[in-house]
C-alpha cells in the first residue's frame, strides 16, 4: 500500500510541474517569445492544454472573473499541496 501512495505522491508532484510548464508556456506565447506557427510549439501547447484543462475548467467556473488575471494554476497547485499533505500526514502513517 505504501508503494501505491508513493506513486500517487510522485504523480501529484509531476502534475505540479505540468501546471508550472503551462504557466510558463502561456507567458511565452503572450509576450511573443515563441511563435504559434511552429509545429512543435503547437504540439507542446496542445499537450499542456489537454493535461491541465480538465482540472482548470471546474475551478474557473467557480472563481469570479479577475479580468486578464487567471488564478486557476495557483489554486490547483494549492489543492495538490493540500492533497499531498493529507496523504503524508494522515494516510501514510496509518498504513501497515
mmCIF file of N, CA, C and O in Angstrom:
data_model
loop_
_atom_site.group_PDB
_atom_site.id
_atom_site.type_symbol
_atom_site.label_atom_id
_atom_site.label_comp_id
_atom_site.label_asym_id
_atom_site.label_seq_id
_atom_site.Cartn_x
_atom_site.Cartn_y
_atom_site.Cartn_z
ATOM 1 N N UNK A 1 0.811 -1.195 0.000
ATOM 2 C CA UNK A 1 0.000 0.000 0.000
ATOM 3 C C UNK A 1 0.861 1.269 0.000
ATOM 4 O O UNK A 1 0.501 2.258 -0.614
ATOM 5 N N UNK A 2 1.989 1.220 0.697
ATOM 6 C CA UNK A 2 2.873 2.382 0.725
ATOM 7 C C UNK A 2 3.427 2.687 -0.657
ATOM 8 O O UNK A 2 3.631 3.848 -0.999
ATOM 9 N N UNK A 3 3.667 1.642 -1.441
ATOM 10 C CA UNK A 3 4.178 1.860 -2.798
ATOM 11 C C UNK A 3 3.157 2.607 -3.650
ATOM 12 O O UNK A 3 3.529 3.494 -4.429
ATOM 13 N N UNK A 4 1.899 2.280 -3.486
ATOM 14 C CA UNK A 4 0.846 2.969 -4.236
ATOM 15 C C UNK A 4 0.773 4.436 -3.813
ATOM 16 O O UNK A 4 0.649 5.332 -4.652
ATOM 17 N N UNK A 5 0.874 4.682 -2.507
ATOM 18 C CA UNK A 5 0.853 6.068 -2.029
ATOM 19 C C UNK A 5 2.073 6.836 -2.527
ATOM 20 O O UNK A 5 1.970 8.019 -2.869
ATOM 21 N N UNK A 6 3.224 6.179 -2.587
ATOM 22 C CA UNK A 6 4.419 6.832 -3.127
ATOM 23 C C UNK A 6 4.237 7.192 -4.596
ATOM 24 O O UNK A 6 4.640 8.269 -5.030
ATOM 25 N N UNK A 7 3.615 6.306 -5.355
ATOM 26 C CA UNK A 7 3.357 6.578 -6.774
ATOM 27 C C UNK A 7 2.381 7.748 -6.917
ATOM 28 O O UNK A 7 2.563 8.625 -7.762
ATOM 29 N N UNK A 8 1.352 7.779 -6.067
ATOM 30 C CA UNK A 8 0.393 8.884 -6.106
ATOM 31 C C UNK A 8 1.087 10.208 -5.789
ATOM 32 O O UNK A 8 0.858 11.230 -6.457
ATOM 33 N N UNK A 9 1.965 10.208 -4.795
ATOM 34 C CA UNK A 9 2.699 11.423 -4.446
ATOM 35 C C UNK A 9 3.604 11.876 -5.591
ATOM 36 O O UNK A 9 3.710 13.071 -5.874
ATOM 37 N N UNK A 10 4.249 10.936 -6.262
ATOM 38 C CA UNK A 10 5.104 11.278 -7.406
ATOM 39 C C UNK A 10 4.263 11.860 -8.538
ATOM 40 O O UNK A 10 4.644 12.857 -9.164
ATOM 41 N N UNK A 11 3.112 11.255 -8.811
ATOM 42 C CA UNK A 11 2.244 11.760 -9.879
ATOM 43 C C UNK A 11 1.710 13.155 -9.555
ATOM 44 O O UNK A 11 1.602 14.007 -10.446
ATOM 45 N N UNK A 12 1.408 13.395 -8.295
ATOM 46 C CA UNK A 12 0.952 14.734 -7.904
ATOM 47 C C UNK A 12 2.060 15.765 -8.107
ATOM 48 O O UNK A 12 1.812 16.878 -8.586
ATOM 49 N N UNK A 13 3.288 15.401 -7.752
ATOM 50 C CA UNK A 13 4.401 16.326 -7.949
ATOM 51 C C UNK A 13 4.660 16.568 -9.440
ATOM 52 O O UNK A 13 4.937 17.690 -9.850
ATOM 53 N N UNK A 14 4.537 15.528 -10.247
ATOM 54 C CA UNK A 14 4.688 15.701 -11.698
ATOM 55 C C UNK A 14 3.602 16.622 -12.251
ATOM 56 O O UNK A 14 3.864 17.411 -13.159
ATOM 57 N N UNK A 15 2.393 16.522 -11.709
ATOM 58 C CA UNK A 15 1.324 17.389 -12.186
ATOM 59 C C UNK A 15 1.593 18.853 -11.845
ATOM 60 O O UNK A 15 1.243 19.738 -12.617
ATOM 61 N N UNK A 16 2.215 19.093 -10.705
ATOM 62 C CA UNK A 16 2.607 20.468 -10.367
ATOM 63 C C UNK A 16 3.578 20.999 -11.415
ATOM 64 O O UNK A 16 3.476 22.145 -11.853
ATOM 65 N N UNK A 17 4.516 20.164 -11.847
ATOM 66 C CA UNK A 17 5.454 20.578 -12.889
ATOM 67 C C UNK A 17 4.737 20.853 -14.208
ATOM 68 O O UNK A 17 5.099 21.779 -14.937
ATOM 69 N N UNK A 18 3.714 20.071 -14.518
ATOM 70 C CA UNK A 18 2.928 20.304 -15.736
ATOM 71 C C UNK A 18 2.198 21.640 -15.644
ATOM 72 O O UNK A 18 2.155 22.402 -16.614
ATOM 73 N N UNK A 19 1.648 21.943 -14.486
ATOM 74 C CA UNK A 19 0.950 23.219 -14.293
ATOM 75 C C UNK A 19 1.932 24.382 -14.445
ATOM 76 O O UNK A 19 1.636 25.383 -15.107
ATOM 77 N N UNK A 20 3.104 24.251 -13.845
ATOM 78 C CA UNK A 20 4.114 25.303 -13.979
ATOM 79 C C UNK A 20 4.570 25.465 -15.427
ATOM 80 O O UNK A 20 4.759 26.584 -15.902
ATOM 81 N N UNK A 21 4.724 24.347 -16.139
ATOM 82 C CA UNK A 21 5.085 24.421 -17.560
ATOM 83 C C UNK A 21 3.988 25.112 -18.355
ATOM 84 O O UNK A 21 4.268 25.889 -19.282
ATOM 85 N N UNK A 22 2.748 24.864 -18.001
ATOM 86 C CA UNK A 22 1.626 25.514 -18.682
ATOM 87 C C UNK A 22 1.638 27.025 -18.454
ATOM 88 O O UNK A 22 1.374 27.800 -19.379
ATOM 89 N N UNK A 23 1.965 27.438 -17.241
ATOM 90 C CA UNK A 23 2.035 28.869 -16.932
ATOM 91 C C UNK A 23 3.167 29.527 -17.715
ATOM 92 O O UNK A 23 2.988 30.585 -18.328
ATOM 93 N N UNK A 24 4.330 28.893 -17.723
ATOM 94 C CA UNK A 24 5.474 29.438 -18.466
ATOM 95 C C UNK A 24 5.152 29.500 -19.952
ATOM 96 O O UNK A 24 5.443 30.493 -20.629
ATOM 97 N N UNK A 25 4.539 28.455 -20.476
ATOM 98 C CA UNK A 25 4.156 28.423 -21.888
ATOM 99 C C UNK A 25 3.203 29.572 -22.229
ATOM 100 O O UNK A 25 3.375 30.251 -23.242
ATOM 101 N N UNK A 26 2.218 29.808 -21.368
ATOM 102 C CA UNK A 26 1.260 30.878 -21.659
ATOM 103 C C UNK A 26 1.936 32.247 -21.654
ATOM 104 O O UNK A 26 1.595 33.111 -22.461
ATOM 105 N N UNK A 27 2.902 32.444 -20.749
ATOM 106 C CA UNK A 27 3.641 33.716 -20.743
ATOM 107 C C UNK A 27 4.518 33.852 -21.984
ATOM 108 O O UNK A 27 4.637 34.945 -22.550
ATOM 109 N N UNK A 28 5.135 32.766 -22.402
ATOM 110 C CA UNK A 28 5.979 32.830 -23.601
ATOM 111 C C UNK A 28 5.154 33.165 -24.836
ATOM 112 O O UNK A 28 5.600 33.914 -25.707
ATOM 113 N N UNK A 29 3.960 32.633 -24.915
ATOM 114 C CA UNK A 29 3.058 32.953 -26.028
ATOM 115 C C UNK A 29 2.564 34.395 -25.914
ATOM 116 O O UNK A 29 2.547 35.146 -26.896
ATOM 117 N N UNK A 30 2.179 34.803 -24.704
ATOM 118 C CA UNK A 30 1.620 36.144 -24.521
ATOM 119 C C UNK A 30 2.625 37.245 -24.838
ATOM 120 O O UNK A 30 2.248 38.287 -25.372
ATOM 121 N N UNK A 31 3.887 37.030 -24.548
ATOM 122 C CA UNK A 31 4.901 38.050 -24.785
ATOM 123 C C UNK A 31 5.644 37.848 -26.106
ATOM 124 O O UNK A 31 6.687 38.453 -26.329
ATOM 125 N N UNK A 32 5.095 37.013 -26.973
ATOM 126 C CA UNK A 32 5.650 36.770 -28.317
ATOM 127 C C UNK A 32 7.106 36.309 -28.304
ATOM 128 O O UNK A 32 7.886 36.658 -29.172
ATOM 129 N N UNK A 33 7.466 35.513 -27.327
ATOM 130 C CA UNK A 33 8.816 34.965 -27.280
ATOM 131 C C UNK A 33 8.896 33.723 -28.157
ATOM 132 O O UNK A 33 9.901 33.494 -28.819
ATOM 133 N N UNK A 34 7.821 32.952 -28.169
ATOM 134 C CA UNK A 34 7.743 31.811 -29.083
ATOM 135 C C UNK A 34 6.532 32.015 -29.985
ATOM 136 O O UNK A 34 5.564 32.669 -29.614
ATOM 137 N N UNK A 35 6.613 31.450 -31.168
ATOM 138 C CA UNK A 35 5.577 31.655 -32.174
ATOM 139 C C UNK A 35 4.654 30.452 -32.256
ATOM 140 O O UNK A 35 5.096 29.305 -32.216
ATOM 141 N N UNK A 36 3.363 30.716 -32.393
ATOM 142 C CA UNK A 36 2.393 29.625 -32.543
ATOM 143 C C UNK A 36 2.400 29.047 -33.956
ATOM 144 O O UNK A 36 1.642 28.138 -34.247
ATOM 145 N N UNK A 37 3.247 29.544 -34.822
ATOM 146 C CA UNK A 37 3.347 28.990 -36.183
ATOM 147 C C UNK A 37 4.218 27.744 -36.222
ATOM 148 O O UNK A 37 4.164 26.997 -37.181
ATOM 149 N N UNK A 38 5.043 27.554 -35.209
ATOM 150 C CA UNK A 38 5.922 26.400 -35.138
ATOM 151 C C UNK A 38 5.114 25.170 -34.716
ATOM 152 O O UNK A 38 4.375 25.195 -33.731
ATOM 153 N N UNK A 39 5.277 24.068 -35.439
ATOM 154 C CA UNK A 39 4.500 22.856 -35.172
ATOM 155 C C UNK A 39 4.823 22.269 -33.798
ATOM 156 O O UNK A 39 3.930 21.764 -33.110
ATOM 157 N N UNK A 40 6.075 22.339 -33.389
ATOM 158 C CA UNK A 40 6.456 21.800 -32.089
ATOM 159 C C UNK A 40 5.833 22.611 -30.957
ATOM 160 O O UNK A 40 5.372 22.058 -29.959
ATOM 161 N N UNK A 41 5.794 23.910 -31.108
ATOM 162 C CA UNK A 41 5.178 24.773 -30.098
ATOM 163 C C UNK A 41 3.692 24.471 -29.984
ATOM 164 O O UNK A 41 3.144 24.390 -28.880
ATOM 165 N N UNK A 42 3.043 24.261 -31.100
ATOM 166 C CA UNK A 42 1.615 23.931 -31.097
ATOM 167 C C UNK A 42 1.383 22.575 -30.439
ATOM 168 O O UNK A 42 0.450 22.417 -29.642
ATOM 169 N N UNK A 43 2.248 21.611 -30.711
ATOM 170 C CA UNK A 43 2.101 20.283 -30.109
ATOM 171 C C UNK A 43 2.294 20.335 -28.595
ATOM 172 O O UNK A 43 1.545 19.692 -27.844
ATOM 173 N N UNK A 44 3.271 21.084 -28.140
ATOM 174 C CA UNK A 44 3.505 21.220 -26.702
ATOM 175 C C UNK A 44 2.320 21.927 -26.046
ATOM 176 O O UNK A 44 1.845 21.510 -24.986
ATOM 177 N N UNK A 45 1.841 22.990 -26.678
ATOM 178 C CA UNK A 45 0.692 23.714 -26.141
ATOM 179 C C UNK A 45 -0.553 22.860 -26.071
ATOM 180 O O UNK A 45 -1.299 22.913 -25.096
ATOM 181 N N UNK A 46 -0.770 22.045 -27.092
ATOM 182 C CA UNK A 46 -1.927 21.162 -27.101
ATOM 183 C C UNK A 46 -1.822 20.118 -25.996
ATOM 184 O O UNK A 46 -2.804 19.825 -25.306
ATOM 185 N N UNK A 47 -0.632 19.553 -25.802
ATOM 186 C CA UNK A 47 -0.440 18.564 -24.747
ATOM 187 C C UNK A 47 -0.662 19.188 -23.369
ATOM 188 O O UNK A 47 -1.331 18.597 -22.513
ATOM 189 N N UNK A 48 -0.119 20.368 -23.153
ATOM 190 C CA UNK A 48 -0.315 21.045 -21.871
ATOM 191 C C UNK A 48 -1.784 21.383 -21.651
ATOM 192 O O UNK A 48 -2.302 21.249 -20.543
ATOM 193 N N UNK A 49 -2.463 21.816 -22.706
ATOM 194 C CA UNK A 49 -3.887 22.136 -22.602
ATOM 195 C C UNK A 49 -4.697 20.893 -22.231
ATOM 196 O O UNK A 49 -5.559 20.940 -21.354
ATOM 197 N N UNK A 50 -4.404 19.778 -22.884
ATOM 198 C CA UNK A 50 -5.146 18.543 -22.610
ATOM 199 C C UNK A 50 -4.881 18.000 -21.213
ATOM 200 O O UNK A 50 -5.733 17.339 -20.633
ATOM 201 N N UNK A 51 -3.690 18.262 -20.679
ATOM 202 C CA UNK A 51 -3.371 17.785 -19.339
ATOM 203 C C UNK A 51 -3.939 18.684 -18.237
ATOM 204 O O UNK A 51 -4.264 18.205 -17.150
ATOM 205 N N UNK A 52 -4.063 19.964 -18.509
ATOM 206 C CA UNK A 52 -4.487 20.876 -17.454
ATOM 207 C C UNK A 52 -5.957 21.298 -17.524
ATOM 208 O O UNK A 52 -6.557 21.560 -16.487
ATOM 209 N N UNK A 53 -6.518 21.369 -18.677
ATOM 210 C CA UNK A 53 -7.876 21.913 -18.808
ATOM 211 C C UNK A 53 -8.943 21.100 -18.078
ATOM 212 O O UNK A 53 -9.877 21.701 -17.525
ATOM 213 N N UNK A 54 -8.872 19.759 -18.014
ATOM 214 C CA UNK A 54 -9.899 19.049 -17.225
ATOM 215 C C UNK A 54 -9.909 19.434 -15.746
ATOM 216 O O UNK A 54 -10.940 19.354 -15.090
ATOM 217 N N UNK A 55 -8.781 19.864 -15.224
ATOM 218 C CA UNK A 55 -8.725 20.303 -13.830
ATOM 219 C C UNK A 55 -9.059 21.788 -13.730
ATOM 220 O O UNK A 55 -9.715 22.221 -12.782
ATOM 221 N N UNK A 56 -8.613 22.578 -14.689
ATOM 222 C CA UNK A 56 -8.842 24.018 -14.665
ATOM 223 C C UNK A 56 -10.317 24.389 -14.845
ATOM 224 O O UNK A 56 -10.786 25.336 -14.210
ATOM 225 N N UNK A 57 -11.021 23.702 -15.721
ATOM 226 C CA UNK A 57 -12.380 24.099 -16.105
ATOM 227 C C UNK A 57 -13.337 24.189 -14.910
ATOM 228 O O UNK A 57 -14.029 25.207 -14.763
ATOM 229 N N UNK A 58 -13.423 23.171 -14.045
ATOM 230 C CA UNK A 58 -14.355 23.318 -12.905
ATOM 231 C C UNK A 58 -13.958 24.430 -11.939
ATOM 232 O O UNK A 58 -14.822 25.090 -11.354
ATOM 233 N N UNK A 59 -12.674 24.658 -11.796
ATOM 234 C CA UNK A 59 -12.217 25.719 -10.889
ATOM 235 C C UNK A 59 -12.520 27.078 -11.494
ATOM 236 O O UNK A 59 -12.954 27.996 -10.791
ATOM 237 N N UNK A 60 -12.321 27.228 -12.788
ATOM 238 C CA UNK A 60 -12.615 28.505 -13.459
ATOM 239 C C UNK A 60 -14.095 28.857 -13.375
ATOM 240 O O UNK A 60 -14.464 30.027 -13.297
ATOM 241 N N UNK A 61 -14.960 27.836 -13.427
ATOM 242 C CA UNK A 61 -16.404 28.101 -13.337
ATOM 243 C C UNK A 61 -16.782 28.665 -11.978
ATOM 244 O O UNK A 61 -17.728 29.436 -11.856
ATOM 245 N N UNK A 62 -16.060 28.276 -10.928
ATOM 246 C CA UNK A 62 -16.399 28.707 -9.580
ATOM 247 C C UNK A 62 -15.720 30.013 -9.163
ATOM 248 O O UNK A 62 -16.192 30.685 -8.255
ATOM 249 N N UNK A 63 -14.625 30.360 -9.809
ATOM 250 C CA UNK A 63 -13.912 31.583 -9.460
ATOM 251 C C UNK A 63 -14.583 32.802 -10.106
ATOM 252 O O UNK A 63 -15.073 32.719 -11.225
ATOM 253 N N UNK A 64 -14.572 33.926 -9.408
ATOM 254 C CA UNK A 64 -15.076 35.151 -10.050
ATOM 255 C C UNK A 64 -14.092 35.623 -11.118
ATOM 256 O O UNK A 64 -12.922 35.242 -11.121
ATOM 257 N N UNK A 65 -14.562 36.451 -12.008
ATOM 258 C CA UNK A 65 -13.704 36.955 -13.077
ATOM 259 C C UNK A 65 -12.774 38.028 -12.535
ATOM 260 O O UNK A 65 -13.203 38.986 -11.899
ATOM 261 N N UNK A 66 -11.485 37.853 -12.796
ATOM 262 C CA UNK A 66 -10.484 38.833 -12.403
ATOM 263 C C UNK A 66 -9.903 39.541 -13.616
ATOM 264 O O UNK A 66 -8.792 40.043 -13.578
ATOM 265 N N UNK A 67 -10.641 39.557 -14.704
ATOM 266 C CA UNK A 67 -10.163 40.191 -15.925
ATOM 267 C C UNK A 67 -9.117 39.330 -16.607
ATOM 268 O O UNK A 67 -9.342 38.167 -16.885
ATOM 269 N N UNK A 68 -7.957 39.903 -16.850
ATOM 270 C CA UNK A 68 -6.897 39.188 -17.555
ATOM 271 C C UNK A 68 -6.113 38.254 -16.637
ATOM 272 O O UNK A 68 -5.340 37.432 -17.120
ATOM 273 N N UNK A 69 -6.299 38.372 -15.326
ATOM 274 C CA UNK A 69 -5.566 37.518 -14.391
ATOM 275 C C UNK A 69 -6.262 36.177 -14.228
ATOM 276 O O UNK A 69 -7.477 36.105 -14.063
ATOM 277 N N UNK A 70 -5.473 35.109 -14.259
ATOM 278 C CA UNK A 70 -6.003 33.766 -14.084
ATOM 279 C C UNK A 70 -5.324 33.134 -12.869
ATOM 280 O O UNK A 70 -4.144 32.811 -12.902
ATOM 281 N N UNK A 71 -6.079 32.974 -11.806
ATOM 282 C CA UNK A 71 -5.550 32.397 -10.584
ATOM 283 C C UNK A 71 -5.739 30.885 -10.518
ATOM 284 O O UNK A 71 -5.403 30.257 -9.510
ATOM 285 N N UNK A 72 -6.256 30.290 -11.562
ATOM 286 C CA UNK A 72 -6.530 28.862 -11.575
ATOM 287 C C UNK A 72 -5.283 28.012 -11.330
ATOM 288 O O UNK A 72 -5.347 27.088 -10.515
ATOM 289 N N UNK A 73 -4.145 28.269 -11.994
ATOM 290 C CA UNK A 73 -2.963 27.435 -11.690
ATOM 291 C C UNK A 73 -2.530 27.534 -10.234
ATOM 292 O O UNK A 73 -2.123 26.532 -9.635
ATOM 293 N N UNK A 74 -2.638 28.715 -9.650
ATOM 294 C CA UNK A 74 -2.287 28.889 -8.248
ATOM 295 C C UNK A 74 -3.194 28.046 -7.353
ATOM 296 O O UNK A 74 -2.725 27.375 -6.425
ATOM 297 N N UNK A 75 -4.483 28.043 -7.632
ATOM 298 C CA UNK A 75 -5.447 27.253 -6.859
ATOM 299 C C UNK A 75 -5.152 25.764 -7.023
ATOM 300 O O UNK A 75 -5.191 25.011 -6.051
ATOM 301 N N UNK A 76 -4.848 25.335 -8.250
ATOM 302 C CA UNK A 76 -4.562 23.921 -8.498
ATOM 303 C C UNK A 76 -3.317 23.487 -7.730
ATOM 304 O O UNK A 76 -3.305 22.417 -7.112
ATOM 305 N N UNK A 77 -2.277 24.301 -7.742
ATOM 306 C CA UNK A 77 -1.062 23.945 -7.008
ATOM 307 C C UNK A 77 -1.350 23.879 -5.508
ATOM 308 O O UNK A 77 -0.875 22.961 -4.821
ATOM 309 N N UNK A 78 -2.140 24.806 -4.994
ATOM 310 C CA UNK A 78 -2.508 24.743 -3.577
ATOM 311 C C UNK A 78 -3.308 23.489 -3.249
ATOM 312 O O UNK A 78 -3.091 22.856 -2.207
ATOM 313 N N UNK A 79 -4.225 23.107 -4.124
ATOM 314 C CA UNK A 79 -5.004 21.885 -3.900
ATOM 315 C C UNK A 79 -4.124 20.642 -3.939
ATOM 316 O O UNK A 79 -4.301 19.726 -3.127
ATOM 317 N N UNK A 80 -3.186 20.604 -4.878
ATOM 318 C CA UNK A 80 -2.271 19.465 -4.951
ATOM 319 C C UNK A 80 -1.420 19.392 -3.685
ATOM 320 O O UNK A 80 -1.205 18.303 -3.134
ATOM 321 N N UNK A 81 -0.950 20.540 -3.204
ATOM 322 C CA UNK A 81 -0.170 20.555 -1.969
ATOM 323 C C UNK A 81 -1.013 20.083 -0.785
ATOM 324 O O UNK A 81 -0.517 19.342 0.078
ATOM 325 N N UNK A 82 -2.273 20.464 -0.740
ATOM 326 C CA UNK A 82 -3.171 20.009 0.320
ATOM 327 C C UNK A 82 -3.350 18.494 0.265
ATOM 328 O O UNK A 82 -3.282 17.813 1.294
ATOM 329 N N UNK A 83 -3.579 17.965 -0.924
ATOM 330 C CA UNK A 83 -3.745 16.519 -1.079
ATOM 331 C C UNK A 83 -2.468 15.787 -0.667
ATOM 332 O O UNK A 83 -2.525 14.751 0.014
ATOM 333 N N UNK A 84 -1.312 16.315 -1.043
ATOM 334 C CA UNK A 84 -0.049 15.696 -0.646
ATOM 335 C C UNK A 84 0.092 15.678 0.872
ATOM 336 O O UNK A 84 0.510 14.677 1.449
ATOM 337 N N UNK A 85 -0.235 16.785 1.515
ATOM 338 C CA UNK A 85 -0.121 16.859 2.978
ATOM 339 C C UNK A 85 -1.074 15.884 3.664
ATOM 340 O O UNK A 85 -0.715 15.253 4.654
ATOM 341 N N UNK A 86 -2.282 15.770 3.161
ATOM 342 C CA UNK A 86 -3.236 14.825 3.734
ATOM 343 C C UNK A 86 -2.701 13.405 3.605
ATOM 344 O O UNK A 86 -2.772 12.620 4.564
ATOM 345 N N UNK A 87 -2.147 13.076 2.464
ATOM 346 C CA UNK A 87 -1.589 11.732 2.275
ATOM 347 C C UNK A 87 -0.419 11.503 3.218
ATOM 348 O O UNK A 87 -0.345 10.472 3.897
ATOM 349 N N UNK A 88 0.510 12.447 3.273
ATOM 350 C CA UNK A 88 1.719 12.261 4.070
ATOM 351 C C UNK A 88 1.420 12.235 5.572
ATOM 352 O O UNK A 88 1.956 11.396 6.301
ATOM 353 N N UNK A 89 0.560 13.112 6.060
ATOM 354 C CA UNK A 89 0.339 13.220 7.497
ATOM 355 C C UNK A 89 -0.760 12.331 8.052
ATOM 356 O O UNK A 89 -0.711 11.953 9.220
ATOM 357 N N UNK A 90 -1.764 11.993 7.255
ATOM 358 C CA UNK A 90 -2.897 11.248 7.790
ATOM 359 C C UNK A 90 -3.040 9.836 7.230
ATOM 360 O O UNK A 90 -3.419 8.926 7.959
ATOM 361 N N UNK A 91 -2.768 9.637 5.970
ATOM 362 C CA UNK A 91 -2.980 8.323 5.373
ATOM 363 C C UNK A 91 -1.720 7.468 5.472
ATOM 364 O O UNK A 91 -1.768 6.315 5.876
ATOM 365 N N UNK A 92 -0.583 8.026 5.100
ATOM 366 C CA UNK A 92 0.671 7.274 5.053
ATOM 367 C C UNK A 92 1.067 6.664 6.403
ATOM 368 O O UNK A 92 1.461 5.509 6.456
ATOM 369 N N UNK A 93 0.977 7.389 7.537
ATOM 370 C CA UNK A 93 1.375 6.778 8.817
ATOM 371 C C UNK A 93 0.458 5.645 9.294
ATOM 372 O O UNK A 93 0.885 4.798 10.062
ATOM 373 N N UNK A 94 -0.771 5.618 8.803
ATOM 374 C CA UNK A 94 -1.720 4.594 9.245
ATOM 375 C C UNK A 94 -1.702 3.340 8.393
ATOM 376 O O UNK A 94 -2.467 2.410 8.668
ATOM 377 N N UNK A 95 -0.867 3.301 7.376
ATOM 378 C CA UNK A 95 -0.782 2.112 6.521
ATOM 379 C C UNK A 95 0.258 1.170 7.122
ATOM 380 O O UNK A 95 1.375 1.551 7.423
ATOM 381 N N UNK A 96 -0.121 -0.067 7.298
ATOM 382 C CA UNK A 96 0.805 -1.043 7.907
ATOM 383 C C UNK A 96 1.626 -1.739 6.888
ATOM 384 O O UNK A 96 1.434 -2.102 5.878
#
